[in-house]
Every structure is written in C-alpha cells, then in structure tokens.
Amino acid sequence: HSEENYTTSRKGIEKVLENDPNNVMCLVILADIYLFSYSLGYTTVEDPIKLANTLINKALRIAPLSQFAHAIHAMANIYMGKKKEAIEAMEYSFQLAPPSTSLKGALGYGFACVGEYNRGETLLIEALDLNPYCPWWYYMAFFFIYYQNGRYEEASMYAQKINVSGDVFLEPLLKAAALAQLGFISEAKADVKRLNENFSEIMDNLETYLGTFILDQSLIDEIIQGAKKAGLVVA
C-alpha cells in the first residue's frame, strides 16, 4: 500500500477500463483502491468516495450476482457512514455462494470496521485457518476487535504483525496506542516520533481519517486516547 504502488496500480487499472469499460473486476478493484487510499491520505482523484460508489454501482448493474462487487459495495457504504446498508451488502455477498478464503477475510475486515466484532473475528479466524498468508489489514481488523475490548496484549501482538511501507500512518499509530495502553510508553517513542514527523497533517485530522472506515466512534476515541497517552500530538 505504498503511495507509489497505489499510483501505478490506479493508473494501470484506469487504462484497462479505457479499453474495456465494462470489466467488472477492474471496476470493483479500482473502487476499492480509491476508498482505502483515501483513508491513507494519498494523493488521489477528486471525490474518491463518490467516484468509487459510481464504479461499484456500474459493476453491479453489469454483474448483479458478483460476490466481490457486493463486498466492496459494503465498503463504499462504510465510507458513506451507512452501517445498515453495509451489513446488508456483506450478508448478501456471503449468501450468494460459499465464500472463498479471501472473501471471508474481506468480509471479516468489513464487519470489524462497522463494529460487528464477533462476526468479524469468526470470519477472520476461518480465513486464516485456511490460508495463513494474508494482507496486513487482516491484522488491523484483529487489532480493532481486541483493542476495543480492552485486550491490549492481543491488540499489540496483531499491531506488531502489520508490515507495510513507511507511508502508511496506521502501522505506527496502532502500535503506539496499544503499547501505551499496556504502560510501555518508552517503547512507543519511536512510533510517536514517526507520526509527529511524517504525518503531521493526518494527525491534525486524525479523527476524520479514522472515521472514513471505522464506524464505531468509541473505537476511534480509544485509539486516539491510547495515542495521546503514548505522547502523540493530536489536534
């Protein structure tokens, strides 16, 4: 999820769609990367949430039974703050056919983002039982599940598993928050330094950035509380 790789991927998929505008998978993947890259603070298209929703709606008109399209439709609803609609889209995606391992993980992540933690945990565990190799945001979902429940040791363990490029602010943020909640303030200093030095603009609007894809306000508040305890300067 580095910004450089995001830009390369985005432009590549946009070029495919110029030649094949009804390619359902490319429509959905482009919508997906518009959404999450917006949360990461990357330079992107104007109004990425609106554009992503337009792409997904087009994909669903072409292929109304696409499981993946409905899963990403759920994510678009999350970004629009529509919890009920997001859950309905995830449930419908799940019911269309037995989900693949990757789809189980994606839906588990989505349920964690809307605050349905038990459902998210079950799906993520099932996905990892079938395939232990996963994207880093699986670990972020596990962090959400355990952090909001005060299980900081487990949350910290999953935060430490997150391995991404240096331009993803979520990695040092979650590590620092969990360490601080465990009382390891000095151990969080390096992550806090990275955040203050490299992500000052995001830190000035941290609640907004987290709120793009986390619908549980109490979780957002607890993450910010942990980060402040670690010494992070947050507006």
PDB file of C-alpha atoms in Angstrom:
ATOM      1  CA  HIS A   1       0.000   0.000   0.000  1.00  0.00           C
ATOM      2  CA  SER A   2       2.799   2.434  -0.663  1.00  0.00           C
ATOM      3  CA  GLU A   3       1.677   5.603  -2.410  1.00  0.00           C
ATOM      4  CA  GLU A   4       3.961   4.855  -5.348  1.00  0.00           C
ATOM      5  CA  ASN A   5       2.442   1.396  -5.842  1.00  0.00           C
ATOM      6  CA  TYR A   6      -1.029   2.825  -5.395  1.00  0.00           C
ATOM      7  CA  THR A   7      -0.455   5.380  -8.148  1.00  0.00           C
ATOM      8  CA  THR A   8       0.997   2.776 -10.512  1.00  0.00           C
ATOM      9  CA  SER A   9      -1.877   0.362  -9.870  1.00  0.00           C
ATOM     10  CA  ARG A  10      -4.536   3.033 -10.148  1.00  0.00           C
ATOM     11  CA  LYS A  11      -3.260   4.325 -13.476  1.00  0.00           C
ATOM     12  CA  GLY A  12      -2.898   0.791 -14.808  1.00  0.00           C
ATOM     13  CA  ILE A  13      -6.484  -0.157 -13.969  1.00  0.00           C
ATOM     14  CA  GLU A  14      -7.801   3.155 -15.265  1.00  0.00           C
ATOM     15  CA  LYS A  15      -6.051   2.425 -18.578  1.00  0.00           C
ATOM     16  CA  VAL A  16      -7.622  -1.046 -18.746  1.00  0.00           C
ATOM     17  CA  LEU A  17     -11.058   0.490 -18.215  1.00  0.00           C
ATOM     18  CA  GLU A  18     -10.487   2.963 -21.028  1.00  0.00           C
ATOM     19  CA  ASN A  19     -10.270  -0.017 -23.398  1.00  0.00           C
ATOM     20  CA  ASP A  20     -12.693  -2.313 -21.549  1.00  0.00           C
ATOM     21  CA  PRO A  21     -15.133  -0.063 -19.669  1.00  0.00           C
ATOM     22  CA  ASN A  22     -17.404  -2.941 -18.611  1.00  0.00           C
ATOM     23  CA  ASN A  23     -14.708  -5.057 -16.963  1.00  0.00           C
ATOM     24  CA  VAL A  24     -16.465  -5.825 -13.677  1.00  0.00           C
ATOM     25  CA  MET A  25     -13.424  -6.918 -11.691  1.00  0.00           C
ATOM     26  CA  CYS A  26     -11.438  -3.833 -12.699  1.00  0.00           C
ATOM     27  CA  LEU A  27     -14.357  -1.550 -11.848  1.00  0.00           C
ATOM     28  CA  VAL A  28     -14.578  -3.067  -8.377  1.00  0.00           C
ATOM     29  CA  ILE A  29     -10.821  -3.161  -7.714  1.00  0.00           C
ATOM     30  CA  LEU A  30     -10.449   0.475  -8.786  1.00  0.00           C
ATOM     31  CA  ALA A  31     -13.281   1.455  -6.448  1.00  0.00           C
ATOM     32  CA  ASP A  32     -11.620  -0.453  -3.636  1.00  0.00           C
ATOM     33  CA  ILE A  33      -8.247   1.248  -4.007  1.00  0.00           C
ATOM     34  CA  TYR A  34      -9.878   4.679  -4.366  1.00  0.00           C
ATOM     35  CA  LEU A  35     -11.543   4.130  -0.997  1.00  0.00           C
ATOM     36  CA  PHE A  36      -8.709   2.797   1.119  1.00  0.00           C
ATOM     37  CA  SER A  37      -6.034   5.029  -0.378  1.00  0.00           C
ATOM     38  CA  TYR A  38      -8.204   7.995   0.562  1.00  0.00           C
ATOM     39  CA  SER A  39      -8.059   6.808   4.183  1.00  0.00           C
ATOM     40  CA  LEU A  40      -4.279   6.613   3.980  1.00  0.00           C
ATOM     41  CA  GLY A  41      -4.020  10.257   2.936  1.00  0.00           C
ATOM     42  CA  TYR A  42      -2.616   9.504  -0.505  1.00  0.00           C
ATOM     43  CA  THR A  43      -2.998  11.983  -3.342  1.00  0.00           C
ATOM     44  CA  THR A  44      -5.928  10.641  -5.320  1.00  0.00           C
ATOM     45  CA  VAL A  45      -8.822  11.595  -7.560  1.00  0.00           C
ATOM     46  CA  GLU A  46     -11.320  14.287  -6.716  1.00  0.00           C
ATOM     47  CA  ASP A  47     -14.138  12.956  -4.510  1.00  0.00           C
ATOM     48  CA  PRO A  48     -12.894   9.339  -4.394  1.00  0.00           C
ATOM     49  CA  ILE A  49     -15.866   8.088  -2.339  1.00  0.00           C
ATOM     50  CA  LYS A  50     -18.420   9.351  -4.852  1.00  0.00           C
ATOM     51  CA  LEU A  51     -16.400   8.001  -7.773  1.00  0.00           C
ATOM     52  CA  ALA A  52     -15.912   4.615  -6.088  1.00  0.00           C
ATOM     53  CA  ASN A  53     -19.650   4.349  -5.477  1.00  0.00           C
ATOM     54  CA  THR A  54     -20.330   5.158  -9.143  1.00  0.00           C
ATOM     55  CA  LEU A  55     -17.909   2.423 -10.266  1.00  0.00           C
ATOM     56  CA  ILE A  56     -19.432  -0.177  -7.947  1.00  0.00           C
ATOM     57  CA  ASN A  57     -22.989   0.645  -8.990  1.00  0.00           C
ATOM     58  CA  LYS A  58     -21.950   0.194 -12.614  1.00  0.00           C
ATOM     59  CA  ALA A  59     -20.321  -3.148 -11.785  1.00  0.00           C
ATOM     60  CA  LEU A  60     -23.481  -4.332 -10.024  1.00  0.00           C
ATOM     61  CA  ARG A  61     -25.665  -3.348 -12.992  1.00  0.00           C
ATOM     62  CA  ILE A  62     -23.444  -5.481 -15.227  1.00  0.00           C
ATOM     63  CA  ALA A  63     -22.997  -8.390 -12.790  1.00  0.00           C
ATOM     64  CA  PRO A  64     -25.653  -8.237 -10.053  1.00  0.00           C
ATOM     65  CA  LEU A  65     -24.524 -11.588  -8.601  1.00  0.00           C
ATOM     66  CA  SER A  66     -20.841 -10.690  -8.213  1.00  0.00           C
ATOM     67  CA  GLN A  67     -19.834 -11.575  -4.648  1.00  0.00           C
ATOM     68  CA  PHE A  68     -16.787  -9.342  -4.741  1.00  0.00           C
ATOM     69  CA  ALA A  69     -18.779  -6.377  -6.060  1.00  0.00           C
ATOM     70  CA  HIS A  70     -21.252  -6.667  -3.186  1.00  0.00           C
ATOM     71  CA  ALA A  71     -18.389  -6.931  -0.670  1.00  0.00           C
ATOM     72  CA  ILE A  72     -16.830  -3.710  -1.966  1.00  0.00           C
ATOM     73  CA  HIS A  73     -20.292  -2.147  -2.161  1.00  0.00           C
ATOM     74  CA  ALA A  74     -20.371  -2.760   1.582  1.00  0.00           C
ATOM     75  CA  MET A  75     -17.076  -0.894   1.961  1.00  0.00           C
ATOM     76  CA  ALA A  76     -18.445   2.037  -0.043  1.00  0.00           C
ATOM     77  CA  ASN A  77     -21.401   2.173   2.332  1.00  0.00           C
ATOM     78  CA  ILE A  78     -18.991   2.193   5.256  1.00  0.00           C
ATOM     79  CA  TYR A  79     -17.239   5.203   3.740  1.00  0.00           C
ATOM     80  CA  MET A  80     -20.616   6.895   3.373  1.00  0.00           C
ATOM     81  CA  GLY A  81     -21.413   6.158   7.034  1.00  0.00           C
ATOM     82  CA  LYS A  82     -24.234   3.743   6.214  1.00  0.00           C
ATOM     83  CA  LYS A  83     -23.846   0.876   8.678  1.00  0.00           C
ATOM     84  CA  LYS A  84     -27.170  -0.858   7.967  1.00  0.00           C
ATOM     85  CA  GLU A  85     -26.610  -0.847   4.213  1.00  0.00           C
ATOM     86  CA  ALA A  86     -23.017  -2.035   4.650  1.00  0.00           C
ATOM     87  CA  ILE A  87     -24.103  -5.015   6.748  1.00  0.00           C
ATOM     88  CA  GLU A  88     -26.851  -5.895   4.271  1.00  0.00           C
ATOM     89  CA  ALA A  89     -24.362  -5.847   1.394  1.00  0.00           C
ATOM     90  CA  MET A  90     -21.916  -8.072   3.298  1.00  0.00           C
ATOM     91  CA  GLU A  91     -24.663 -10.521   4.256  1.00  0.00           C
ATOM     92  CA  TYR A  92     -25.873 -10.685   0.661  1.00  0.00           C
ATOM     93  CA  SER A  93     -22.341 -11.260  -0.630  1.00  0.00           C
ATOM     94  CA  PHE A  94     -21.906 -14.079   1.866  1.00  0.00           C
ATOM     95  CA  GLN A  95     -25.186 -15.723   0.837  1.00  0.00           C
ATOM     96  CA  LEU A  96     -24.568 -15.714  -2.918  1.00  0.00           C
ATOM     97  CA  ALA A  97     -22.232 -18.732  -2.759  1.00  0.00           C
ATOM     98  CA  PRO A  98     -19.778 -20.375  -0.365  1.00  0.00           C
ATOM     99  CA  PRO A  99     -17.203 -17.605   0.102  1.00  0.00           C
ATOM    100  CA  SER A 100     -13.579 -18.041  -0.888  1.00  0.00           C
ATOM    101  CA  THR A 101     -10.884 -17.680   1.742  1.00  0.00           C
ATOM    102  CA  SER A 102     -10.020 -14.167   0.578  1.00  0.00           C
ATOM    103  CA  LEU A 103     -13.667 -13.114   0.548  1.00  0.00           C
ATOM    104  CA  LYS A 104     -14.118 -14.421   4.106  1.00  0.00           C
ATOM    105  CA  GLY A 105     -11.177 -12.263   5.167  1.00  0.00           C
ATOM    106  CA  ALA A 106     -12.507  -9.208   3.354  1.00  0.00           C
ATOM    107  CA  LEU A 107     -15.937  -9.601   4.936  1.00  0.00           C
ATOM    108  CA  GLY A 108     -14.347 -10.195   8.344  1.00  0.00           C
ATOM    109  CA  TYR A 109     -12.476  -6.930   7.941  1.00  0.00           C
ATOM    110  CA  GLY A 110     -15.685  -5.176   6.895  1.00  0.00           C
ATOM    111  CA  PHE A 111     -17.605  -6.456   9.911  1.00  0.00           C
ATOM    112  CA  ALA A 112     -14.800  -5.215  12.183  1.00  0.00           C
ATOM    113  CA  CYS A 113     -14.999  -1.781  10.556  1.00  0.00           C
ATOM    114  CA  VAL A 114     -18.741  -1.489  11.249  1.00  0.00           C
ATOM    115  CA  GLY A 115     -18.341  -2.642  14.856  1.00  0.00           C
ATOM    116  CA  GLU A 116     -19.711  -6.180  14.458  1.00  0.00           C
ATOM    117  CA  TYR A 117     -16.655  -7.597  16.184  1.00  0.00           C
ATOM    118  CA  ASN A 118     -17.747 -11.159  16.965  1.00  0.00           C
ATOM    119  CA  ARG A 119     -18.820 -11.773  13.375  1.00  0.00           C
ATOM    120  CA  GLY A 120     -15.618 -10.235  12.080  1.00  0.00           C
ATOM    121  CA  GLU A 121     -13.420 -12.321  14.363  1.00  0.00           C
ATOM    122  CA  THR A 122     -15.121 -15.568  13.339  1.00  0.00           C
ATOM    123  CA  LEU A 123     -14.655 -14.912   9.625  1.00  0.00           C
ATOM    124  CA  LEU A 124     -11.052 -13.762  10.000  1.00  0.00           C
ATOM    125  CA  ILE A 125     -10.102 -16.816  12.039  1.00  0.00           C
ATOM    126  CA  GLU A 126     -11.744 -19.092   9.475  1.00  0.00           C
ATOM    127  CA  ALA A 127      -9.874 -17.335   6.667  1.00  0.00           C
ATOM    128  CA  LEU A 128      -6.511 -17.652   8.415  1.00  0.00           C
ATOM    129  CA  ASP A 129      -7.152 -21.295   9.269  1.00  0.00           C
ATOM    130  CA  LEU A 130      -7.471 -21.959   5.552  1.00  0.00           C
ATOM    131  CA  ASN A 131      -4.605 -19.700   4.466  1.00  0.00           C
ATOM    132  CA  PRO A 132      -2.191 -18.154   6.998  1.00  0.00           C
ATOM    133  CA  TYR A 133      -0.782 -15.739   4.385  1.00  0.00           C
ATOM    134  CA  CYS A 134      -2.885 -12.620   4.357  1.00  0.00           C
ATOM    135  CA  PRO A 135      -2.921  -8.875   3.660  1.00  0.00           C
ATOM    136  CA  TRP A 136      -1.794  -6.650   6.508  1.00  0.00           C
ATOM    137  CA  TRP A 137      -5.266  -5.225   7.049  1.00  0.00           C
ATOM    138  CA  TYR A 138      -6.448  -8.599   8.401  1.00  0.00           C
ATOM    139  CA  TYR A 139      -4.140  -7.879  11.337  1.00  0.00           C
ATOM    140  CA  MET A 140      -5.551  -4.374  11.626  1.00  0.00           C
ATOM    141  CA  ALA A 141      -9.053  -5.852  11.874  1.00  0.00           C
ATOM    142  CA  PHE A 142      -7.897  -8.182  14.661  1.00  0.00           C
ATOM    143  CA  PHE A 143      -6.399  -5.112  16.372  1.00  0.00           C
ATOM    144  CA  PHE A 144      -9.799  -3.371  16.261  1.00  0.00           C
ATOM    145  CA  ILE A 145     -11.532  -6.452  17.657  1.00  0.00           C
ATOM    146  CA  TYR A 146      -9.230  -6.842  20.646  1.00  0.00           C
ATOM    147  CA  TYR A 147      -8.364  -3.203  21.325  1.00  0.00           C
ATOM    148  CA  GLN A 148     -11.999  -2.130  21.715  1.00  0.00           C
ATOM    149  CA  ASN A 149     -12.478  -4.976  24.198  1.00  0.00           C
ATOM    150  CA  GLY A 150      -9.526  -3.888  26.332  1.00  0.00           C
ATOM    151  CA  ARG A 151      -7.472  -6.920  25.346  1.00  0.00           C
ATOM    152  CA  TYR A 152      -4.398  -4.813  24.745  1.00  0.00           C
ATOM    153  CA  GLU A 153      -1.810  -7.581  24.733  1.00  0.00           C
ATOM    154  CA  GLU A 154      -3.574  -9.318  21.860  1.00  0.00           C
ATOM    155  CA  ALA A 155      -4.150  -5.987  20.106  1.00  0.00           C
ATOM    156  CA  SER A 156      -0.448  -5.167  20.425  1.00  0.00           C
ATOM    157  CA  MET A 157       0.518  -8.594  19.088  1.00  0.00           C
ATOM    158  CA  TYR A 158      -1.514  -8.024  15.933  1.00  0.00           C
ATOM    159  CA  ALA A 159      -0.277  -4.452  15.557  1.00  0.00           C
ATOM    160  CA  GLN A 160       3.283  -5.791  15.577  1.00  0.00           C
ATOM    161  CA  LYS A 161       2.368  -8.147  12.720  1.00  0.00           C
ATOM    162  CA  ILE A 162       1.474  -5.224  10.465  1.00  0.00           C
ATOM    163  CA  ASN A 163       4.257  -4.839   7.908  1.00  0.00           C
ATOM    164  CA  VAL A 164       3.723  -2.091   5.352  1.00  0.00           C
ATOM    165  CA  SER A 165       5.566   0.720   3.629  1.00  0.00           C
ATOM    166  CA  GLY A 166       6.701   3.729   5.607  1.00  0.00           C
ATOM    167  CA  ASP A 167       3.966   5.972   4.225  1.00  0.00           C
ATOM    168  CA  VAL A 168       1.102   4.110   5.942  1.00  0.00           C
ATOM    169  CA  PHE A 169       0.359   6.022   9.146  1.00  0.00           C
ATOM    170  CA  LEU A 170      -1.821   3.284  10.619  1.00  0.00           C
ATOM    171  CA  GLU A 171       1.088   0.996  11.424  1.00  0.00           C
ATOM    172  CA  PRO A 172       2.919   3.288  13.884  1.00  0.00           C
ATOM    173  CA  LEU A 173      -0.380   4.668  15.184  1.00  0.00           C
ATOM    174  CA  LEU A 174      -1.812   1.313  16.219  1.00  0.00           C
ATOM    175  CA  LYS A 175       1.487   0.088  17.613  1.00  0.00           C
ATOM    176  CA  ALA A 176       1.893   3.216  19.740  1.00  0.00           C
ATOM    177  CA  ALA A 177      -1.705   3.142  21.001  1.00  0.00           C
ATOM    178  CA  ALA A 178      -1.508  -0.484  22.122  1.00  0.00           C
ATOM    179  CA  LEU A 179       1.908  -0.098  23.744  1.00  0.00           C
ATOM    180  CA  ALA A 180       0.728   2.945  25.667  1.00  0.00           C
ATOM    181  CA  GLN A 181      -2.351   1.144  26.946  1.00  0.00           C
ATOM    182  CA  LEU A 182      -0.020  -1.567  28.246  1.00  0.00           C
ATOM    183  CA  GLY A 183       2.093   1.056  30.006  1.00  0.00           C
ATOM    184  CA  PHE A 184       5.064   0.744  27.635  1.00  0.00           C
ATOM    185  CA  ILE A 185       5.386   4.462  26.945  1.00  0.00           C
ATOM    186  CA  SER A 186       9.115   4.467  26.244  1.00  0.00           C
ATOM    187  CA  GLU A 187       8.738   1.569  23.782  1.00  0.00           C
ATOM    188  CA  ALA A 188       6.209   3.651  21.821  1.00  0.00           C
ATOM    189  CA  LYS A 189       8.513   6.656  21.408  1.00  0.00           C
ATOM    190  CA  ALA A 190       9.901   5.625  18.006  1.00  0.00           C
ATOM    191  CA  ASP A 191       6.411   5.207  16.562  1.00  0.00           C
ATOM    192  CA  VAL A 192       5.264   8.510  18.050  1.00  0.00           C
ATOM    193  CA  LYS A 193       8.285  10.251  16.536  1.00  0.00           C
ATOM    194  CA  ARG A 194       7.441   8.833  13.095  1.00  0.00           C
ATOM    195  CA  LEU A 195       3.860  10.028  13.386  1.00  0.00           C
ATOM    196  CA  ASN A 196       4.747  13.543  14.555  1.00  0.00           C
ATOM    197  CA  GLU A 197       7.477  13.986  11.956  1.00  0.00           C
ATOM    198  CA  ASN A 198       5.979  12.279   8.902  1.00  0.00           C
ATOM    199  CA  PHE A 199       2.223  12.517   9.312  1.00  0.00           C
ATOM    200  CA  SER A 200       1.560  15.856  10.980  1.00  0.00           C
ATOM    201  CA  GLU A 201      -1.237  16.785   8.571  1.00  0.00           C
ATOM    202  CA  ILE A 202      -3.024  13.493   9.188  1.00  0.00           C
ATOM    203  CA  MET A 203      -2.505  13.841  12.944  1.00  0.00           C
ATOM    204  CA  ASP A 204      -4.194  17.240  12.761  1.00  0.00           C
ATOM    205  CA  ASN A 205      -7.255  15.485  11.328  1.00  0.00           C
ATOM    206  CA  LEU A 206      -6.826  12.025  12.834  1.00  0.00           C
ATOM    207  CA  GLU A 207     -10.428  11.502  13.915  1.00  0.00           C
ATOM    208  CA  THR A 208     -11.619  12.337  10.396  1.00  0.00           C
ATOM    209  CA  TYR A 209      -9.185   9.922   8.752  1.00  0.00           C
ATOM    210  CA  LEU A 210     -10.070   7.082  11.091  1.00  0.00           C
ATOM    211  CA  GLY A 211     -13.755   7.865  10.694  1.00  0.00           C
ATOM    212  CA  THR A 212     -13.614   7.234   6.955  1.00  0.00           C
ATOM    213  CA  PHE A 213     -13.560   3.476   7.529  1.00  0.00           C
ATOM    214  CA  ILE A 214     -14.293   2.906  11.247  1.00  0.00           C
ATOM    215  CA  LEU A 215     -17.953   3.366  12.161  1.00  0.00           C
ATOM    216  CA  ASP A 216     -17.591   2.679  15.887  1.00  0.00           C
ATOM    217  CA  GLN A 217     -16.902   6.120  17.356  1.00  0.00           C
ATOM    218  CA  SER A 218     -15.910   4.623  20.702  1.00  0.00           C
ATOM    219  CA  LEU A 219     -13.111   2.675  18.986  1.00  0.00           C
ATOM    220  CA  ILE A 220     -11.853   5.833  17.295  1.00  0.00           C
ATOM    221  CA  ASP A 221     -11.875   7.646  20.634  1.00  0.00           C
ATOM    222  CA  GLU A 222      -9.996   4.798  22.332  1.00  0.00           C
ATOM    223  CA  ILE A 223      -7.320   4.680  19.625  1.00  0.00           C
ATOM    224  CA  ILE A 224      -6.795   8.431  19.905  1.00  0.00           C
ATOM    225  CA  GLN A 225      -6.729   8.177  23.706  1.00  0.00           C
ATOM    226  CA  GLY A 226      -4.034   5.497  23.520  1.00  0.00           C
ATOM    227  CA  ALA A 227      -2.012   7.529  21.023  1.00  0.00           C
ATOM    228  CA  LYS A 228      -2.172  10.606  23.238  1.00  0.00           C
ATOM    229  CA  LYS A 229      -1.101   8.526  26.225  1.00  0.00           C
ATOM    230  CA  ALA A 230       1.917   7.489  24.157  1.00  0.00           C
ATOM    231  CA  GLY A 231       2.794  11.168  23.678  1.00  0.00           C
ATOM    232  CA  LEU A 232       1.333  11.811  20.234  1.00  0.00           C
ATOM    233  CA  VAL A 233       0.342  15.364  19.409  1.00  0.00           C
ATOM    234  CA  VAL A 234      -3.232  15.131  18.125  1.00  0.00           C
ATOM    235  CA  ALA A 235      -5.433  18.123  17.352  1.00  0.00           C
TER     236      ALA A 235
END
